[in-house]
XYZ file of C-alpha atoms in Angstrom:
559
model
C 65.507 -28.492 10.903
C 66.749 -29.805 14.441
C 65.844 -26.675 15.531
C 62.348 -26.366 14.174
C 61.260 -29.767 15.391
C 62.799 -28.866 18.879
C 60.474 -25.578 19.204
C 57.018 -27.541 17.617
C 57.568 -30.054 20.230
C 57.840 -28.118 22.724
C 55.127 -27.683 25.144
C 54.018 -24.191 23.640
C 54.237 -25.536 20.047
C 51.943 -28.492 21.310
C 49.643 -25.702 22.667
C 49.711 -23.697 19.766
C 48.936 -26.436 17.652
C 46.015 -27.783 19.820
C 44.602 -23.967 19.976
C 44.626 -24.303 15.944
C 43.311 -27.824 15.630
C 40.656 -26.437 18.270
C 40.587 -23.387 15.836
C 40.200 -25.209 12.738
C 36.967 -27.240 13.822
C 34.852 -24.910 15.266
C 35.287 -21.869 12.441
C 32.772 -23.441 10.908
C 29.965 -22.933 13.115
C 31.042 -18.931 12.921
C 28.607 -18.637 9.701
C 26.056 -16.282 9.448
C 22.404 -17.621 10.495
C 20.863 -14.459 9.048
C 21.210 -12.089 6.316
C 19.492 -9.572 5.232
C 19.907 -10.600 1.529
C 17.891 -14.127 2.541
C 14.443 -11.371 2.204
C 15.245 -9.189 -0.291
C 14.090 -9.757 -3.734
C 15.979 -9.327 -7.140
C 14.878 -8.577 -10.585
C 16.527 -8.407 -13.989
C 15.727 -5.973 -16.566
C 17.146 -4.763 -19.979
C 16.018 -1.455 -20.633
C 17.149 1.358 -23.446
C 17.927 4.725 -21.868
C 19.456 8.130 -23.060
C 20.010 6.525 -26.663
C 21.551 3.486 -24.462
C 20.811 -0.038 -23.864
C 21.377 -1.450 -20.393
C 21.199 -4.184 -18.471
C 19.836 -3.407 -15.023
C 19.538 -5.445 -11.801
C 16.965 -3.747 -9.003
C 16.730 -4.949 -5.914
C 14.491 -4.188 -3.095
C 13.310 -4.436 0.205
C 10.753 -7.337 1.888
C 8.711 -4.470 1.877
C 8.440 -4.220 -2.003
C 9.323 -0.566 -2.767
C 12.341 0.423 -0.688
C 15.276 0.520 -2.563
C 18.331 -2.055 -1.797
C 20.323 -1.007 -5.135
C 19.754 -0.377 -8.569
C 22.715 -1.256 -11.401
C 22.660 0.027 -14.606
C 25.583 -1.397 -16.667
C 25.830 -0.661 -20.470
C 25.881 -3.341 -23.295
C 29.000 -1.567 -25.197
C 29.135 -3.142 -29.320
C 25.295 -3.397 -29.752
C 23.548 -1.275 -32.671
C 20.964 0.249 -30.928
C 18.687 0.769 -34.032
C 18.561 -2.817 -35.117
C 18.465 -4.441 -30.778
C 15.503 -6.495 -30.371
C 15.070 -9.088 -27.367
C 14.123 -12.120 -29.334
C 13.826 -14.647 -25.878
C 13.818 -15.073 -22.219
C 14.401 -17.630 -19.563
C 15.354 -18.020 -15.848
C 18.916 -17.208 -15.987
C 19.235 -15.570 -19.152
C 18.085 -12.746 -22.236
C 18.534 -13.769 -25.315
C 18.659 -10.523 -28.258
C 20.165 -10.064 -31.319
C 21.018 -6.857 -33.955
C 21.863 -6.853 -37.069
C 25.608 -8.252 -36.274
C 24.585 -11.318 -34.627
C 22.946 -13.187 -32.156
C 23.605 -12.740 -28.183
C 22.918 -14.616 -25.198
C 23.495 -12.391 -21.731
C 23.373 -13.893 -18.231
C 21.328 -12.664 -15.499
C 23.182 -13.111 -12.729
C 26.981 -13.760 -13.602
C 27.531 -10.014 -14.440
C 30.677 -9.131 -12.282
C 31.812 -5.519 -14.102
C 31.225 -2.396 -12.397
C 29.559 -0.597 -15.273
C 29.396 -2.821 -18.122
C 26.990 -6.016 -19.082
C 28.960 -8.967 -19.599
C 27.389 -11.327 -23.050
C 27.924 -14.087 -25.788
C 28.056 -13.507 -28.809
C 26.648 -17.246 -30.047
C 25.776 -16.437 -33.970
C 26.811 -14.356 -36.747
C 24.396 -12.225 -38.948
C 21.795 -14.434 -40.522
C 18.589 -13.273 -42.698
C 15.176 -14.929 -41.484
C 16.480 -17.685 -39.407
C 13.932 -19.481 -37.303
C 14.631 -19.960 -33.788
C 12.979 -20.719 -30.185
C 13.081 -18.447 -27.282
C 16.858 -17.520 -29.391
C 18.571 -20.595 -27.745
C 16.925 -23.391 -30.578
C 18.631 -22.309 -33.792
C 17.412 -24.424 -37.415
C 20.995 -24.331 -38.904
C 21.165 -26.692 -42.463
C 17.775 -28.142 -41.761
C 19.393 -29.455 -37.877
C 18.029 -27.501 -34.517
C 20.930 -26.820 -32.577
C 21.038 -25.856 -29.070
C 23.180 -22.547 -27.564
C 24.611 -21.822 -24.136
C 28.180 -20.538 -23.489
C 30.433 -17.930 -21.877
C 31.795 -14.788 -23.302
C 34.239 -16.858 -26.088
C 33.213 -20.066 -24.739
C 30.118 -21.133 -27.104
C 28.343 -24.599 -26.642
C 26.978 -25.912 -29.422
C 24.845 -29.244 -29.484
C 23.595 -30.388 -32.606
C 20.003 -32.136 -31.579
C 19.075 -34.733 -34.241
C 15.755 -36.356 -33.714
C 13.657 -33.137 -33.763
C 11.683 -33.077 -36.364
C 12.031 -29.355 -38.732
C 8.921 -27.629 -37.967
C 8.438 -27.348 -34.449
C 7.057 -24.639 -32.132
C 7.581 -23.685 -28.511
C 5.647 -24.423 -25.845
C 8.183 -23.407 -22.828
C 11.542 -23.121 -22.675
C 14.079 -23.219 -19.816
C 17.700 -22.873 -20.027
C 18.159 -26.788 -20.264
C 14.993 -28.152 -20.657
C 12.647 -27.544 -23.557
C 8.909 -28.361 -24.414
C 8.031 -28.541 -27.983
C 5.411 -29.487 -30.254
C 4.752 -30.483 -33.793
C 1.637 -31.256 -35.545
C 1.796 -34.617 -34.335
C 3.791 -34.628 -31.052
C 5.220 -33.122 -27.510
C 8.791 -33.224 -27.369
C 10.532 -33.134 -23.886
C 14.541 -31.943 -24.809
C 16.624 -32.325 -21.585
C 20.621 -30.720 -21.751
C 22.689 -32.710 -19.820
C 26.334 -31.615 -20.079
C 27.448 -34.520 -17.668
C 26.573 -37.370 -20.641
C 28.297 -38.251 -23.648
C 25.152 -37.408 -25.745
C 24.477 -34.415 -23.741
C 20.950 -34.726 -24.457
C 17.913 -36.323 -24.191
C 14.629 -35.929 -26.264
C 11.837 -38.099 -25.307
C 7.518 -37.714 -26.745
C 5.069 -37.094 -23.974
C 2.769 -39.662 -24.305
C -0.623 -39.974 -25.545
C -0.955 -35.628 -25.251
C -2.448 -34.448 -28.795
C -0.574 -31.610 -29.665
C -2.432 -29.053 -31.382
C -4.580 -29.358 -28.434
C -1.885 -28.884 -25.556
C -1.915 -25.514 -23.080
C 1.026 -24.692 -21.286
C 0.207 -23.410 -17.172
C 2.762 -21.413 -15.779
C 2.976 -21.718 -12.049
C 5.035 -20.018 -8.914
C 9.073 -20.451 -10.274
C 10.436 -21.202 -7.125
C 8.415 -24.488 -7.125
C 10.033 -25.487 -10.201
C 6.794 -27.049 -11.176
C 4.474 -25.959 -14.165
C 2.285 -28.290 -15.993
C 0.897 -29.178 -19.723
C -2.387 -30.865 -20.492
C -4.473 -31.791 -23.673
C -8.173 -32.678 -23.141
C -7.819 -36.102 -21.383
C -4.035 -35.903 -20.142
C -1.913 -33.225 -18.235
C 1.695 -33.592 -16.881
C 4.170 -31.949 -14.542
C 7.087 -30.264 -15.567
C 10.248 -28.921 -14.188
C 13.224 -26.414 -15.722
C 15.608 -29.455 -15.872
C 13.514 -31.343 -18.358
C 11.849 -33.824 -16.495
C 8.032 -34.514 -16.367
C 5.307 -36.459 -14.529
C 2.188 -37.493 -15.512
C -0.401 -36.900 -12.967
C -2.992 -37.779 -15.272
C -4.119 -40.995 -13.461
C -4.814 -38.729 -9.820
C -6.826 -36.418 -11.826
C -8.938 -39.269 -13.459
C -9.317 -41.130 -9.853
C -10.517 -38.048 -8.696
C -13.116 -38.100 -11.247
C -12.396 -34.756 -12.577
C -14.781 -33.798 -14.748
C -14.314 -31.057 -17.206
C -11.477 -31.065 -20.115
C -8.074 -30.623 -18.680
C -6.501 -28.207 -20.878
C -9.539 -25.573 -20.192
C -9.094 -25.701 -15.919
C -8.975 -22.109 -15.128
C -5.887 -21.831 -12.770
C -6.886 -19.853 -10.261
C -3.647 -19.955 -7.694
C -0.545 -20.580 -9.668
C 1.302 -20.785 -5.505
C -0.516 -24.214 -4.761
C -1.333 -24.584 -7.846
C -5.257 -24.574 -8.081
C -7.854 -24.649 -10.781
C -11.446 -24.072 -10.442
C -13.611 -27.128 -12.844
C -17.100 -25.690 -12.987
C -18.301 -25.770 -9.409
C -15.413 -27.669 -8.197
C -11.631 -26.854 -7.029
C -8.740 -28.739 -8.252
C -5.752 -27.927 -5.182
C -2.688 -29.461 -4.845
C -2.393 -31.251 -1.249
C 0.202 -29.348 1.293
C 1.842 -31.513 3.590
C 0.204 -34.992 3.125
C -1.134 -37.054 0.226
C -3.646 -39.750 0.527
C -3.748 -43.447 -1.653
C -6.193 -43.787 -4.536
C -6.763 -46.152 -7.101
C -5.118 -45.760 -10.986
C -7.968 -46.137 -12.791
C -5.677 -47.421 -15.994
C -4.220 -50.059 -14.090
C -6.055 -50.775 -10.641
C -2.649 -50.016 -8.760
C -2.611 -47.768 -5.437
C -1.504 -44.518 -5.798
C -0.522 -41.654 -4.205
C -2.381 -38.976 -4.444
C -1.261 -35.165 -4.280
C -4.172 -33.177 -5.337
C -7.891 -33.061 -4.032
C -10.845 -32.655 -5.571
C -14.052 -30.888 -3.954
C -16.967 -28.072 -4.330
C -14.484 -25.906 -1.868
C -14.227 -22.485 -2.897
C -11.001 -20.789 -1.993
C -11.285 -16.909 -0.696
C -9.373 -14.592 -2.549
C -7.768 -11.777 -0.686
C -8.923 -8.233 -1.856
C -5.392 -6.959 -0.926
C -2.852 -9.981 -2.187
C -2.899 -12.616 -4.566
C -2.603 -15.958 -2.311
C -5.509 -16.910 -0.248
C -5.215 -18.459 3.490
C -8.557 -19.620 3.524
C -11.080 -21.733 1.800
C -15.023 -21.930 2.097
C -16.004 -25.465 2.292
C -19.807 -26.921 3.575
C -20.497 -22.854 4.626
C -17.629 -23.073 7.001
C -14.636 -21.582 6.410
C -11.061 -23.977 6.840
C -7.490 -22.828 6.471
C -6.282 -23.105 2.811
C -3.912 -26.254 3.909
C -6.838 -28.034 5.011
C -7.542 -30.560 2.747
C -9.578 -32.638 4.718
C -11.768 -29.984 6.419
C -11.521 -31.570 10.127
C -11.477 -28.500 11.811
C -13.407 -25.960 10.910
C -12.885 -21.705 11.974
C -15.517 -20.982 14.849
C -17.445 -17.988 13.173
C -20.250 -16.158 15.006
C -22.048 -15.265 11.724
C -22.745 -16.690 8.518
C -19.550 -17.713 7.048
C -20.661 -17.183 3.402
C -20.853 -13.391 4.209
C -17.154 -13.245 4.819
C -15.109 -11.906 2.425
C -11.225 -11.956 2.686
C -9.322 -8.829 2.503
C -6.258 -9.432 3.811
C -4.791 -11.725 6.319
C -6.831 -12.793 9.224
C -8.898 -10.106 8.390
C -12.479 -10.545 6.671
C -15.699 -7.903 5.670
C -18.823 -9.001 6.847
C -21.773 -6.789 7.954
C -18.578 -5.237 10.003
C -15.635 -6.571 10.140
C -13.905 -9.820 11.723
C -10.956 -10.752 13.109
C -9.057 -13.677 14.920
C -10.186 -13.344 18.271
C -6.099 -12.851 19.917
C -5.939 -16.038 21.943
C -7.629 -18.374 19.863
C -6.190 -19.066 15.842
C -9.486 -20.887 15.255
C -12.210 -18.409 16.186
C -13.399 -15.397 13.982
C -14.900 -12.380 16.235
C -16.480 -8.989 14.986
C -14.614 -6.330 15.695
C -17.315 -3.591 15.722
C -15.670 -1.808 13.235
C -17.977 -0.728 10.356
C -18.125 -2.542 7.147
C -17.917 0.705 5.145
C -14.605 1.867 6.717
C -11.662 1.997 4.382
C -8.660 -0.448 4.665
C -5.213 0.245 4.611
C -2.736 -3.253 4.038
C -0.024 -4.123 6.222
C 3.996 -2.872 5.611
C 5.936 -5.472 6.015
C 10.094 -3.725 6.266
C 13.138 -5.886 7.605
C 12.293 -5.191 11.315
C 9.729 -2.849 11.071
C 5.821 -3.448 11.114
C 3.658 -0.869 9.764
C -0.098 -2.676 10.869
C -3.457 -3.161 8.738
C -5.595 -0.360 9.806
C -9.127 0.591 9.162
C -10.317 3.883 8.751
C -14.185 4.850 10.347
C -15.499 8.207 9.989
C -14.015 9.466 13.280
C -11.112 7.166 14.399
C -8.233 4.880 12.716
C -8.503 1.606 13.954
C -4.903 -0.550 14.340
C -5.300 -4.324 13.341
C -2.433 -6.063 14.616
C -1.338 -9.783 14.138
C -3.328 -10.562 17.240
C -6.742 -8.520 17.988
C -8.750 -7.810 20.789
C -11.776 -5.758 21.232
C -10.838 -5.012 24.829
C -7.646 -3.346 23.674
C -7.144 0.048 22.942
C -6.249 0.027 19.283
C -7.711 3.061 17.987
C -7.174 6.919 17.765
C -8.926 9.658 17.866
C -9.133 11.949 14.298
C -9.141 15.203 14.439
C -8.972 15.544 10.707
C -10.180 14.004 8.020
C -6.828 13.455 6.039
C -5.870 9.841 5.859
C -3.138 8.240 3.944
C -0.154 5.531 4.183
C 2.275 7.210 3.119
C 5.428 4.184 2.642
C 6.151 2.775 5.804
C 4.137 5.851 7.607
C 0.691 6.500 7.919
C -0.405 10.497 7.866
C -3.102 11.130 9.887
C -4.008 13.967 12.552
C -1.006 16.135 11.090
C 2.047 13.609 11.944
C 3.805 10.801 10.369
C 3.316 7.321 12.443
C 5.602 4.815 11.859
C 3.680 1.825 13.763
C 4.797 2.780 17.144
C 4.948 6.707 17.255
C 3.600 9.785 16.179
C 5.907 12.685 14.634
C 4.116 16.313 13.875
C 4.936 17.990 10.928
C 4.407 21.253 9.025
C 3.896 20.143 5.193
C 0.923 20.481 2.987
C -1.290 17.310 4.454
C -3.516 17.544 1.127
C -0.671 17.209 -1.596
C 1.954 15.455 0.564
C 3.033 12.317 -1.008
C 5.770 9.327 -0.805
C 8.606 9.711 -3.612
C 10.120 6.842 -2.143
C 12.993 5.191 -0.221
C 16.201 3.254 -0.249
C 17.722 0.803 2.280
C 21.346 2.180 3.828
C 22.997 -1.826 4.986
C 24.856 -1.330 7.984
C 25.441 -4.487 9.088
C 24.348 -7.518 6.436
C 24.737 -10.759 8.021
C 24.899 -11.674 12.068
C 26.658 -14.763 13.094
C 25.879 -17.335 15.458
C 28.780 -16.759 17.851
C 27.278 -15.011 20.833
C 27.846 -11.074 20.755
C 28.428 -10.689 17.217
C 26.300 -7.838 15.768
C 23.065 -7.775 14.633
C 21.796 -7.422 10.713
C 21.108 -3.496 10.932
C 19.575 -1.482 8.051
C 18.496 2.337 7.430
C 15.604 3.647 5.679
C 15.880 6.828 4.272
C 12.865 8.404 3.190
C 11.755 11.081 0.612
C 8.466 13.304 0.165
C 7.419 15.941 -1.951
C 3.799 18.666 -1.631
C 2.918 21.275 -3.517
C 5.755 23.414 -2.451
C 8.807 21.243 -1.414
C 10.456 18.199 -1.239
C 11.542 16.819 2.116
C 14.259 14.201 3.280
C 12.530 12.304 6.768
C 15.472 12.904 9.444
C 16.359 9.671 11.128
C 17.544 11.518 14.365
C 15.291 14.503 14.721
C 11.633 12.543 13.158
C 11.005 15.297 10.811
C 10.736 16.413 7.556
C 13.920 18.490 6.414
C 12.974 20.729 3.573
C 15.397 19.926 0.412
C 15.899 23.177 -0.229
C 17.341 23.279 -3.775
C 14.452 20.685 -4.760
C 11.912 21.479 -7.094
C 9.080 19.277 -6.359
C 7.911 19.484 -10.027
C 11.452 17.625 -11.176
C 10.211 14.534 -8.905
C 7.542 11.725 -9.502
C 7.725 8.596 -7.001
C 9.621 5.198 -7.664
C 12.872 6.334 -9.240
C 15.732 5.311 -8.081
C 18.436 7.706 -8.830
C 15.901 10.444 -8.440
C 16.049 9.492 -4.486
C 20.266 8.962 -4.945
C 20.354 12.280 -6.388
C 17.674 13.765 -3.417
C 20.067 12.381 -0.688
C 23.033 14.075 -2.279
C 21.994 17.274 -2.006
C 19.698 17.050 1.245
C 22.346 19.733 3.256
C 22.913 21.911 0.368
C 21.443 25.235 0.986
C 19.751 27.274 -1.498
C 16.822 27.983 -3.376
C 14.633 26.519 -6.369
C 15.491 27.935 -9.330
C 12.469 29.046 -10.949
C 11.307 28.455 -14.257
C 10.424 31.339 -16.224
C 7.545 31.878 -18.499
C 8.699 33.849 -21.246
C 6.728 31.572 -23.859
C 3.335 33.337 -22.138
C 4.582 37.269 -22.393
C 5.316 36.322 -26.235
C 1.398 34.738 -26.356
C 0.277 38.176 -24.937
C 2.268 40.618 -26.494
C 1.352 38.909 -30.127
C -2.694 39.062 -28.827
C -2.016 42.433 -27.824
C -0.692 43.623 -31.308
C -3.185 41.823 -33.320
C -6.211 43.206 -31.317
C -4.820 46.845 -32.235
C -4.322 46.177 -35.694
C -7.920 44.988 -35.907
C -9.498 48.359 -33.848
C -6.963 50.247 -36.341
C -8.405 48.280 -39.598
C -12.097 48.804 -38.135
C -11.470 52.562 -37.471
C -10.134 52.782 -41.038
C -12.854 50.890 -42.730
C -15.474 53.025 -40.884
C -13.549 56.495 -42.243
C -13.767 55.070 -45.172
């Protein structure tokens, strides 16, 4: 012990213990600031296959058809004649057989090739449930959740027998009767563990349920006079009073939601939009208090992209105003008549040709001299790779980048009339372009088509120590013609022929078609051909008949 104190003391032990102190604090700030799994997306599937039921998680790129992975993992101990997914929410599927009742999670599903579930019920003839997490056991609705042999169960009293669903989260519920709205909130954190409280004033058989964007954790219910807010956790709002100081004037459970992002309904000739960024005072018209108010109320009309769902823009007083603009103070500068415009995607818009952002002003929209008849092509967004909007005139493609300018040179030359975006490629004049350059190649340009691609990660997440590597990822890329099917070569930009590939065993989007492709890429060979014995048969039997009939007519005339 004398010993050991002796050597930390020392003046290397006091710098060793300094360099780890000094170690210690600033490990921390060695996280990763970027990932390449912040962009991706993720959905959750159960699908029946080969006789089999599996539950399969897909993920892809930001580009929306690249491949990141695809897991298939079997539900082993479920009768496949009887399975039927009975419910659905956020983080879980809900199905049953004729052995029981099952709840699986989405995302907690850590074995390599099997689906991890709950088995929450035994077999039970005609029992009425909700979304298969509400259960009417002896007359009671009882509530489900659990983990593999870990089953909650939470007897809810107060709700009344015959109830129906309106939506239903994992822990918050919205039900009806004849009468009422129920709000049920599961709260594992309180003795009771629940809460279930009436929405006031709604009328029930009246009420419609809007479902908004999930990541705003904000959807809404409204009867004819009354509408609310509601979140996943079982909480609500009533916004009721903003939409009667905004004088709204049709029946609020027949708005037409028209942007579930913002959200937004259309009211006749007028637009019901959420406020971004600010909120203004108004007056409750129930009980003469100031209130805040998060939604607006005007005859804007908001211009929906032809390519994409959300719209950047609105049309307001035949100007045009970004869609955040709730107060239209600054209007787009637009040398033509704004109610022309259509949007198509981005800062692009189809007039009598079409305009653009000019590049060094955000606020004024310039033609671009491009016909209005030429035909568009969307943008490609990849992680790190841009494939631009372009437009496509009878004799050049035009390139519409983030920033335009007439003055540029953004357009090539066609010297034939095949045109196509091909994944993150466009084909035109006989070569692939990726957004920056051109590679020739010797396909079929007629029949040549995308099968599809998956993402190789090399590197996932970069750190914010200086020098650490980048987030690096690698497309590879499949294509099939008439005639072949072809693997894009990273390192030589072409198309390498897949020689044991039969282009008729392919069709596009499938994943572990493309796994399989990249397997056997190198392997040299030839398609095996398919013969056609089932035609010779067809003609030989023709054949055979035909001579018995000249025989029989022969005979008949003898005769």
């Amino acid at each position: 012990m004398k010993k050991f104190l002796l050597n930390y003391f020392s003046p290397s032990g006091i710098l060793q213990v300094v360099l780890l102190v000094l170690l210690f604090f600033t490990c921390p700030t060695a996280k990763a600031s970027e990932c390449y799994n912040y962009h991706t997306s993720i959905t959750h599937k159960i699908i029946v296959k080969n006789n089999n039921i599996y539950y399969q998680l897909t993920e892809k790129d930001p580009n929306g058809f690249s491949y990141v992975r695809q897991e298939n993992k079997l539900l082993i101990g479920i009768d496949k004649n009887s399975f039927k997914v009975i419910g659905e929410d956020e983080s879980t599927f809900m199905f049953a057989d004729k052995n029981g009742f099952y709840l699986m999670p989405k995302n907690e599903q850590y074995e390599k090739n099997t689906a991890s579930y709950s088995k929450i019920l035994g077999p039970t003839k005609n029992i009425k449930h909700i979304n298969g997490r509400l259960f009417l056991i002896n007359l009671k609705w009882t509530y489900f959740d659990g983990w593999q042999n870990n089953i909650t169960k939470i007897v809810l009293n107060e709700l009344p027998i015959n109830i129906s669903n309106i939506k239903s989260y994992s822990n918050g519920f919205y039900l009806k009767s004849n009468k009422e709205v129920f709000m049920v909130k599961i709260d594992f954190d309180t003795d009771k563990k629940y809460k279930i409280e009436v929405v006031p004033s709604i009328n029930a058989l009246k009420t419609v349920y809007y479902a908004c964007n999930q990541n705003n954790n904000e959807d809404f219910i409204a009867d004819e006079q009354y509408i609310y807010a509601i979140r996943r956790e079982g909480d609500f709002t009533d916004i009721t009073p903003q939409f009667r100081a905004l004088k709204v004037q049709g029946k609020f459970n027949s708005l037409k939601l028209i942007d579930a992002n913002i959200p937004m309904w259309r009211d006749g000739q007028k637009i019901i939009k959420k406020r971004e960024g600010h909120t203004t005072n108004g007056r409750n018209p129930f009980t003469g208090e100031e209130i805040s108010m998060e939604y607006s109320y005007s005859t804007s009309k908001p211009l929906l992209p032809e390519f994409g769902k959300v719209p950047s823009y609105i049309f307001f007083g035949n100007k045009i105003y970004p869609i955040w603009e709730d107060d239209y103070s600054q209007a787009y500068d637009v040398k033509t008549d704004a109610s022309k415009l259509r949007a198509i995607e981005g800062k692009l818009f189809r007039g009598d040709d079409f305009y653009y952002f000019e590049a060094d002003n955000d606020y004024k929209i310039i033609s671009t001299n491009i016909p209005s008849d030429a035909k568009f092509f969307p943008g490609v967004y990849s992680y790190g790779n841009y494939l631009p909007k372009a437009l496509v005139s009878d004799n050049y493609i035009h390139f519409i980048g983030d920033r335009f300018s007439i003055h540029l040179d953004n357009k090539k030359k066609l010297t034939s009339k095949i045109v196509k975006q091909l994944g993150m490629f466009y084909l035109y004049n006989n070569a692939l372009f990726d957004g920056e350059k051109s590679y020739p190649i010797t396909a079929d340009y007629e029949t040549l088509s995308y099968l599809g691609s998956f993402v190789e990660v090399i590197n996932d997440c970069a750190g914010e120590i200086p020098n650490t590597p980048q987030v690096a990822v690698k497309y590879h890329h499949f294509f099939k013609d008439e005639d072949a099917v072809y693997y894009f070569d990273e390192k030589t930009k072409k198309l390498q022929t897949i020689q044991t590939a039969n282009p008729s065993d392919f069709n596009a989007d499938n994943y572990e078609a493309i796994q399989e492709l990249y397997k056997i890429k190198d392997v040299k060979g030839a398609i095996k051909k398919k013969t056609r014995t089932g035609l010779n048969y067809y003609i030989i039997g023709g054949c055979v008949l035909a001579f018995l009939g000249f025989g029989f007519y022969l005979f008949k005339r003898k005769k």
